[in-house]
PDB file of N, CA and C in Angstrom:
ATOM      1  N   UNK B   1      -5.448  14.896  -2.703  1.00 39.00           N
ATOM      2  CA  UNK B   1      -4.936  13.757  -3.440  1.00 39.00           C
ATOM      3  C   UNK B   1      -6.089  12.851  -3.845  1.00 39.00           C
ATOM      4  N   UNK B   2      -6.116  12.476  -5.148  1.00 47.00           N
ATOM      5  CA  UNK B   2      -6.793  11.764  -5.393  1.00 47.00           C
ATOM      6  C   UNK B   2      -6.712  10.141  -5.240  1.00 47.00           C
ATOM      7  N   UNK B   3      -7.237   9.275  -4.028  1.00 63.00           N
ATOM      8  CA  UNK B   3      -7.017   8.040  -3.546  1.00 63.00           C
ATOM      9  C   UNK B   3      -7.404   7.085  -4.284  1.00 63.00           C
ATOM     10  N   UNK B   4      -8.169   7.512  -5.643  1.00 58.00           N
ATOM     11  CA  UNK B   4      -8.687   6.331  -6.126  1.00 58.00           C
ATOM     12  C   UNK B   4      -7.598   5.645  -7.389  1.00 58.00           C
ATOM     13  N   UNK B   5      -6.755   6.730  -8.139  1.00 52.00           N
ATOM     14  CA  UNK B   5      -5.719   6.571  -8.892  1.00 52.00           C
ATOM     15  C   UNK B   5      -4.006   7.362  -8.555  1.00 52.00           C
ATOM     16  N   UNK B   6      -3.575   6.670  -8.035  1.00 57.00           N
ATOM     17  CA  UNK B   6      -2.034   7.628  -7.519  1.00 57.00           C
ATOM     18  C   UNK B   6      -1.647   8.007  -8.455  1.00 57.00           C
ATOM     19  N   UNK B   7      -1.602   7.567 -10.003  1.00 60.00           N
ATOM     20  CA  UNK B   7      -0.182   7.530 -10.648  1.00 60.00           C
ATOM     21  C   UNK B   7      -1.162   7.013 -12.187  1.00 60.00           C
ATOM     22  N   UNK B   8      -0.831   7.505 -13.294  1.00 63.00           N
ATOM     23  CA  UNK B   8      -1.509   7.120 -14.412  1.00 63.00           C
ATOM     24  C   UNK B   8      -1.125   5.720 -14.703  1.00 63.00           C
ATOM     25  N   UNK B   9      -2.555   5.306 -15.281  1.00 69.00           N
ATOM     26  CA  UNK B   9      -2.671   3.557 -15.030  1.00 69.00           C
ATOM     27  C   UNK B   9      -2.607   2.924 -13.907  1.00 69.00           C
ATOM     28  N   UNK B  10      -2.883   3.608 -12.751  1.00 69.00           N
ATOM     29  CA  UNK B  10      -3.633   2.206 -11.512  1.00 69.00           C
ATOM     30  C   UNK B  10      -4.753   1.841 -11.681  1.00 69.00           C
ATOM     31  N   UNK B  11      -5.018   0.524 -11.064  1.00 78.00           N
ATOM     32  CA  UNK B  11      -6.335   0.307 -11.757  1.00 78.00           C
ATOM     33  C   UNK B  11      -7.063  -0.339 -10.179  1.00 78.00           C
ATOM     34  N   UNK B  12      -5.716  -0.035  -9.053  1.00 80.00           N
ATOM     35  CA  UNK B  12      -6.630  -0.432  -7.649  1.00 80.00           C
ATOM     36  C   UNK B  12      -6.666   0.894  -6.721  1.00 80.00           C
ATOM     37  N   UNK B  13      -7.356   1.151  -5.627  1.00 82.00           N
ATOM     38  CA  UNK B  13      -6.928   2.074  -4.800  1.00 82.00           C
ATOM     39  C   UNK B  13      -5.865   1.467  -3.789  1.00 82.00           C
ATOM     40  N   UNK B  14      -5.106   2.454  -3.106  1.00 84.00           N
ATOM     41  CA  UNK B  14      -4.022   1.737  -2.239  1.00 84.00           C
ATOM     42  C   UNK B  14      -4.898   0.642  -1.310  1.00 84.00           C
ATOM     43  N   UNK B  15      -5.497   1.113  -0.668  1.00 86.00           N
ATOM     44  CA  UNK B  15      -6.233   0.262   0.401  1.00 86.00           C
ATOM     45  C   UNK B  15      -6.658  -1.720  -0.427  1.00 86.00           C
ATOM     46  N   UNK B  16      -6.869  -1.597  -1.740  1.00 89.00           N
ATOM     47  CA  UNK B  16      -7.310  -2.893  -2.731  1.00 89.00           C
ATOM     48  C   UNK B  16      -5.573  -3.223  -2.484  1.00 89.00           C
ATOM     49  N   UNK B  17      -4.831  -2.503  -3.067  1.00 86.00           N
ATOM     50  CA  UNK B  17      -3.604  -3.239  -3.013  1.00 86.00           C
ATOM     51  C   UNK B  17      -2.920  -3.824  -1.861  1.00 86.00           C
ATOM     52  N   UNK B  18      -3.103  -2.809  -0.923  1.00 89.00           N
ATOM     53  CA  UNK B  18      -2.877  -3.693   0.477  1.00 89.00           C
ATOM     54  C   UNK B  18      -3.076  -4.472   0.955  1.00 89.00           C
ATOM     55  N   UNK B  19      -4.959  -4.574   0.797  1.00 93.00           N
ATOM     56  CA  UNK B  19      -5.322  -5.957   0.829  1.00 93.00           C
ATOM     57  C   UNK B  19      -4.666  -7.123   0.029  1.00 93.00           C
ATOM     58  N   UNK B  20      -4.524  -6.859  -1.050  1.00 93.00           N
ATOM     59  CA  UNK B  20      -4.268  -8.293  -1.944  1.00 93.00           C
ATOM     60  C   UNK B  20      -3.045  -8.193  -1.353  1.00 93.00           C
ATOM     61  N   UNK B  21      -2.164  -7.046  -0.620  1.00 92.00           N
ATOM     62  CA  UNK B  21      -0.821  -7.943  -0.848  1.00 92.00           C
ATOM     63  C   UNK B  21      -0.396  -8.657   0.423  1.00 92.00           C
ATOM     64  N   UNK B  22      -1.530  -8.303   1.343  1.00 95.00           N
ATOM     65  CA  UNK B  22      -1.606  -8.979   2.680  1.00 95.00           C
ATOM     66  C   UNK B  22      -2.218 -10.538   2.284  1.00 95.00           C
ATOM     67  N   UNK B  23      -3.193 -10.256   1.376  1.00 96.00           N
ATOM     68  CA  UNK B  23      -3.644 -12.034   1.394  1.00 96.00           C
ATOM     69  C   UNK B  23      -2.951 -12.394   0.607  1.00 96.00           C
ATOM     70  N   UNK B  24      -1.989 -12.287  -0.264  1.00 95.00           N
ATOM     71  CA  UNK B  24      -1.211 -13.226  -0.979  1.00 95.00           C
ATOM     72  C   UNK B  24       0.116 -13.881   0.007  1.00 95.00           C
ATOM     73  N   UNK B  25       0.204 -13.057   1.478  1.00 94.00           N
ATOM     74  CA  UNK B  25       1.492 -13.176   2.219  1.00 94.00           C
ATOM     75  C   UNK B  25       1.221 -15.392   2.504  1.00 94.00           C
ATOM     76  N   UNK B  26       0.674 -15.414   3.019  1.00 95.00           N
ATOM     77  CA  UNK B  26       0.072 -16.840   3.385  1.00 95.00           C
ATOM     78  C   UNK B  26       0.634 -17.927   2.542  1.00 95.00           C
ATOM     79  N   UNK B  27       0.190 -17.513   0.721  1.00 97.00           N
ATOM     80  CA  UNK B  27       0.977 -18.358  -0.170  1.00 97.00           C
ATOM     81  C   UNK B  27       2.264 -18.684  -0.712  1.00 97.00           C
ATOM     82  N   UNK B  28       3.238 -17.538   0.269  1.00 96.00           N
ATOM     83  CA  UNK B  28       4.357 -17.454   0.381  1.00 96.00           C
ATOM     84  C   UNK B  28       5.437 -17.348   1.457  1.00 96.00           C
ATOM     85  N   UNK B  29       5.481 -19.106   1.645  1.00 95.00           N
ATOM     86  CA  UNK B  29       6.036 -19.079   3.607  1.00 95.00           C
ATOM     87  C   UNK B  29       7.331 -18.579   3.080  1.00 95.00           C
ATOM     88  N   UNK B  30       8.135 -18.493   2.193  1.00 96.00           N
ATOM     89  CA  UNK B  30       9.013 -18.335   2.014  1.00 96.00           C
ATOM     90  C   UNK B  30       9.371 -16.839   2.418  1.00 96.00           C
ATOM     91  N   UNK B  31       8.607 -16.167   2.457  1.00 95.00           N
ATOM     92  CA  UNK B  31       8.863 -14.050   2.804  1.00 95.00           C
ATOM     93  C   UNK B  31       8.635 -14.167   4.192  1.00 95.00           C
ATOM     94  N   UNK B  32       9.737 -13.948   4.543  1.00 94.00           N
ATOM     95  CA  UNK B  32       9.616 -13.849   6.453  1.00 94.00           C
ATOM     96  C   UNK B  32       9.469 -12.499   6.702  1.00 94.00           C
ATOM     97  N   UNK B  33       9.785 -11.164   6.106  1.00 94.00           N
ATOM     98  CA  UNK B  33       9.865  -9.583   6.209  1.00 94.00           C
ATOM     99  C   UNK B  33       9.503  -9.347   4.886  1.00 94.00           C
ATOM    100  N   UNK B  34       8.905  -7.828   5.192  1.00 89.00           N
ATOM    101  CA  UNK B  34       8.965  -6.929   4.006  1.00 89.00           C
ATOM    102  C   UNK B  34       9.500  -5.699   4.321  1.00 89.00           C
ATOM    103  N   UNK B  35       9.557  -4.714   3.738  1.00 86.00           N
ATOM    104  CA  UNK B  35       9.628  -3.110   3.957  1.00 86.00           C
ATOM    105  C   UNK B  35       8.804  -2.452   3.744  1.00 86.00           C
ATOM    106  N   UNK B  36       7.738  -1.576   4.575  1.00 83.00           N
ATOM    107  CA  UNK B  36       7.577  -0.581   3.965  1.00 83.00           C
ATOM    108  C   UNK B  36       8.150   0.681   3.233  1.00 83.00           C
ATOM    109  N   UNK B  37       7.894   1.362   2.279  1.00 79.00           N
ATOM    110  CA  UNK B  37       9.124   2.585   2.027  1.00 79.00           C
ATOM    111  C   UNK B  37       7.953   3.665   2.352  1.00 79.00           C
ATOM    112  N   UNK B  38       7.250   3.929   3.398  1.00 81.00           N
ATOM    113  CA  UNK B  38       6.497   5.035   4.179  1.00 81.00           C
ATOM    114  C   UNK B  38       7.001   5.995   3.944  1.00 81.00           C
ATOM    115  N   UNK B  39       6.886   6.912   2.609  1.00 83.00           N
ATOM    116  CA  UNK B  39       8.311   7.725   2.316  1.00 83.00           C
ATOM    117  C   UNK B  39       6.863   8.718   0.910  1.00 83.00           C
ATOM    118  N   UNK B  40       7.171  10.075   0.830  1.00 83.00           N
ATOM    119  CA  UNK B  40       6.396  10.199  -0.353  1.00 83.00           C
ATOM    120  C   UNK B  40       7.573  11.288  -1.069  1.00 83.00           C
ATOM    121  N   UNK B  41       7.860  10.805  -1.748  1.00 80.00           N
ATOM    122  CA  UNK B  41       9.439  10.535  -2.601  1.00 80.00           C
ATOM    123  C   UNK B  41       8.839  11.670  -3.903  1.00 80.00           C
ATOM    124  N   UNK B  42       9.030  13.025  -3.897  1.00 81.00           N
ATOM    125  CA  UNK B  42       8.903  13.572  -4.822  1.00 81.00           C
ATOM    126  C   UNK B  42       9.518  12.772  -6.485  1.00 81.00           C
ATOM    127  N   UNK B  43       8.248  13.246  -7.376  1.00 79.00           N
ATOM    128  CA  UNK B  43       8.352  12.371  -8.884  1.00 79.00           C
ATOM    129  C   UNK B  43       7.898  10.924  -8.611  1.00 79.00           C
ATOM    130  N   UNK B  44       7.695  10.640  -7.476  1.00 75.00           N
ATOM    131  CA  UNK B  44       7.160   8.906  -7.607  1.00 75.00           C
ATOM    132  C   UNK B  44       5.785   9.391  -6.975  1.00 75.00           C
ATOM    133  N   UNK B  45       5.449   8.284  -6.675  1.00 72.00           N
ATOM    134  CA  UNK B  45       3.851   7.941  -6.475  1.00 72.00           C
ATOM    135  C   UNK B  45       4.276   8.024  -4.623  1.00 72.00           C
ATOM    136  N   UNK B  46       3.387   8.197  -4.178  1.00 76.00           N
ATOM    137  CA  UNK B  46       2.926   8.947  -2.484  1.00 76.00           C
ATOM    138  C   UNK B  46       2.883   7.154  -1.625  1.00 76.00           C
ATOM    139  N   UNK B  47       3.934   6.487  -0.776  1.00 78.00           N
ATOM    140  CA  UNK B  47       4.109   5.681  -0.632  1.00 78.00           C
ATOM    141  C   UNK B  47       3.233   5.476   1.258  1.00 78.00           C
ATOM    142  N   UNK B  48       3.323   6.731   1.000  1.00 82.00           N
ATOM    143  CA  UNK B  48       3.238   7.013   2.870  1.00 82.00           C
ATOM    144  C   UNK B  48       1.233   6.381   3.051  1.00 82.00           C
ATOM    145  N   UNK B  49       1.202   5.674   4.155  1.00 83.00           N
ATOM    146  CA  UNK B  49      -0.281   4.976   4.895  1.00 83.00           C
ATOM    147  C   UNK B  49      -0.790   6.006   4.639  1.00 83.00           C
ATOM    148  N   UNK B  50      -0.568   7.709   5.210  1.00 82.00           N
ATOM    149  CA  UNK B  50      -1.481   8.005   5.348  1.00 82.00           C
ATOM    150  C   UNK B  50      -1.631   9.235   4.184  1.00 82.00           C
ATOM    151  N   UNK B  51      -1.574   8.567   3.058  1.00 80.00           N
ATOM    152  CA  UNK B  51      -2.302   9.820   2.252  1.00 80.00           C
ATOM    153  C   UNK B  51      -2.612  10.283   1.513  1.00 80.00           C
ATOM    154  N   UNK B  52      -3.827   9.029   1.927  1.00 78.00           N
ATOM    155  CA  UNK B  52      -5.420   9.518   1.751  1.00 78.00           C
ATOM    156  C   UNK B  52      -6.215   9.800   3.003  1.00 78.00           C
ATOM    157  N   UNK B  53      -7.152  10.809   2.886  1.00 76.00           N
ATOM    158  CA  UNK B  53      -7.692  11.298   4.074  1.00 76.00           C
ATOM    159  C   UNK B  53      -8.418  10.049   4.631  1.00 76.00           C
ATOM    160  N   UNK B  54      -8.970   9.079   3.586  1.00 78.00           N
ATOM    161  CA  UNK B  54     -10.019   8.162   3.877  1.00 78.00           C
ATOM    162  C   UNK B  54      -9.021   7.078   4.358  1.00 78.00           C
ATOM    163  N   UNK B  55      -9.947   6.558   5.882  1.00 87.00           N
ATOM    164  CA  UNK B  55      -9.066   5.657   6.838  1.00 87.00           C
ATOM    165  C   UNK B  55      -8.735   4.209   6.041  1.00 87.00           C
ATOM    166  N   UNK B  56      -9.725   3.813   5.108  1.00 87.00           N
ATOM    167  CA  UNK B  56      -9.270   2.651   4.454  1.00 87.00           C
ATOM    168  C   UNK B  56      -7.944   2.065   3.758  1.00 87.00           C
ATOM    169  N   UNK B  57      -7.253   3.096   3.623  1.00 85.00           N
ATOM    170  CA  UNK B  57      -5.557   2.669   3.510  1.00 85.00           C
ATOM    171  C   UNK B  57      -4.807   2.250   4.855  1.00 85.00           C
ATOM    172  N   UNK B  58      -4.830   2.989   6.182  1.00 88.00           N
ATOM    173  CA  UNK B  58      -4.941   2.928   7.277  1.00 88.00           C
ATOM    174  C   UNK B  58      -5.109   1.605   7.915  1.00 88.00           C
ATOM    175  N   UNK B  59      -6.491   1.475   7.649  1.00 91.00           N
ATOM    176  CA  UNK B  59      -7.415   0.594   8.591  1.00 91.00           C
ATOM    177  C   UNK B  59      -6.690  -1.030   7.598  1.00 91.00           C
ATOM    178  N   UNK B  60      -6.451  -1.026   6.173  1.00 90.00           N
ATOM    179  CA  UNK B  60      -6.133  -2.136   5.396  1.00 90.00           C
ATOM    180  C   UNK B  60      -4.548  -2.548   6.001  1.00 90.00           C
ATOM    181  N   UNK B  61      -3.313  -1.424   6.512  1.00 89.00           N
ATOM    182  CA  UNK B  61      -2.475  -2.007   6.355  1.00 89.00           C
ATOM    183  C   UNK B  61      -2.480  -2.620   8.277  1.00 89.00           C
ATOM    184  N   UNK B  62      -3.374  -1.740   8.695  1.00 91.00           N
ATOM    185  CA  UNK B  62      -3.683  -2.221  10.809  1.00 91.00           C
ATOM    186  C   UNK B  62      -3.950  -3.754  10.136  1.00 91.00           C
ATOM    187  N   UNK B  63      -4.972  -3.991   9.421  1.00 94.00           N
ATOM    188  CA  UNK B  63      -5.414  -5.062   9.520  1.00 94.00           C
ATOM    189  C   UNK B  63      -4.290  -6.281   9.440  1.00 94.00           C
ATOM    190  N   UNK B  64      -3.720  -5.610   8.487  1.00 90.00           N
ATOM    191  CA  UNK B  64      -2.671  -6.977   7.766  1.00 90.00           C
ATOM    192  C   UNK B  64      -1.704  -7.194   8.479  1.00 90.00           C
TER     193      UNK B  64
END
């Protein structure tokens, strides 16, 4: 799998998006939960942490 584009027209790798969507959580006391959909849903884009071999998707969502 290629980690750097899932899906024609991304323009982050998952691990960039995770990040931003962990630091945007802060500016929004209002979101008490989210969902992950950890799911890789044939015809959509590969939703699941792990997969990309490289730990930085991983290590971005431990962090957040």
């Amino acid at each position: 799998m290629d980690c750097n584009n899932h899906f024609v027209g991304a323009t982050r790798t998952k691990d960039q998006w995770i990040n931003d969507f962990f630091g945007l959580l802060p500016s929004r006391p209002a979101v008490r939960a989210f969902f992950w959909f950890n799911d890789n849903k044939p015809g959509e884009s590969d939703w699941t942490i792990t997969s990309c071999p490289n730990p930085a998707t991983q290590n971005a969502y431990r962090a957040g």
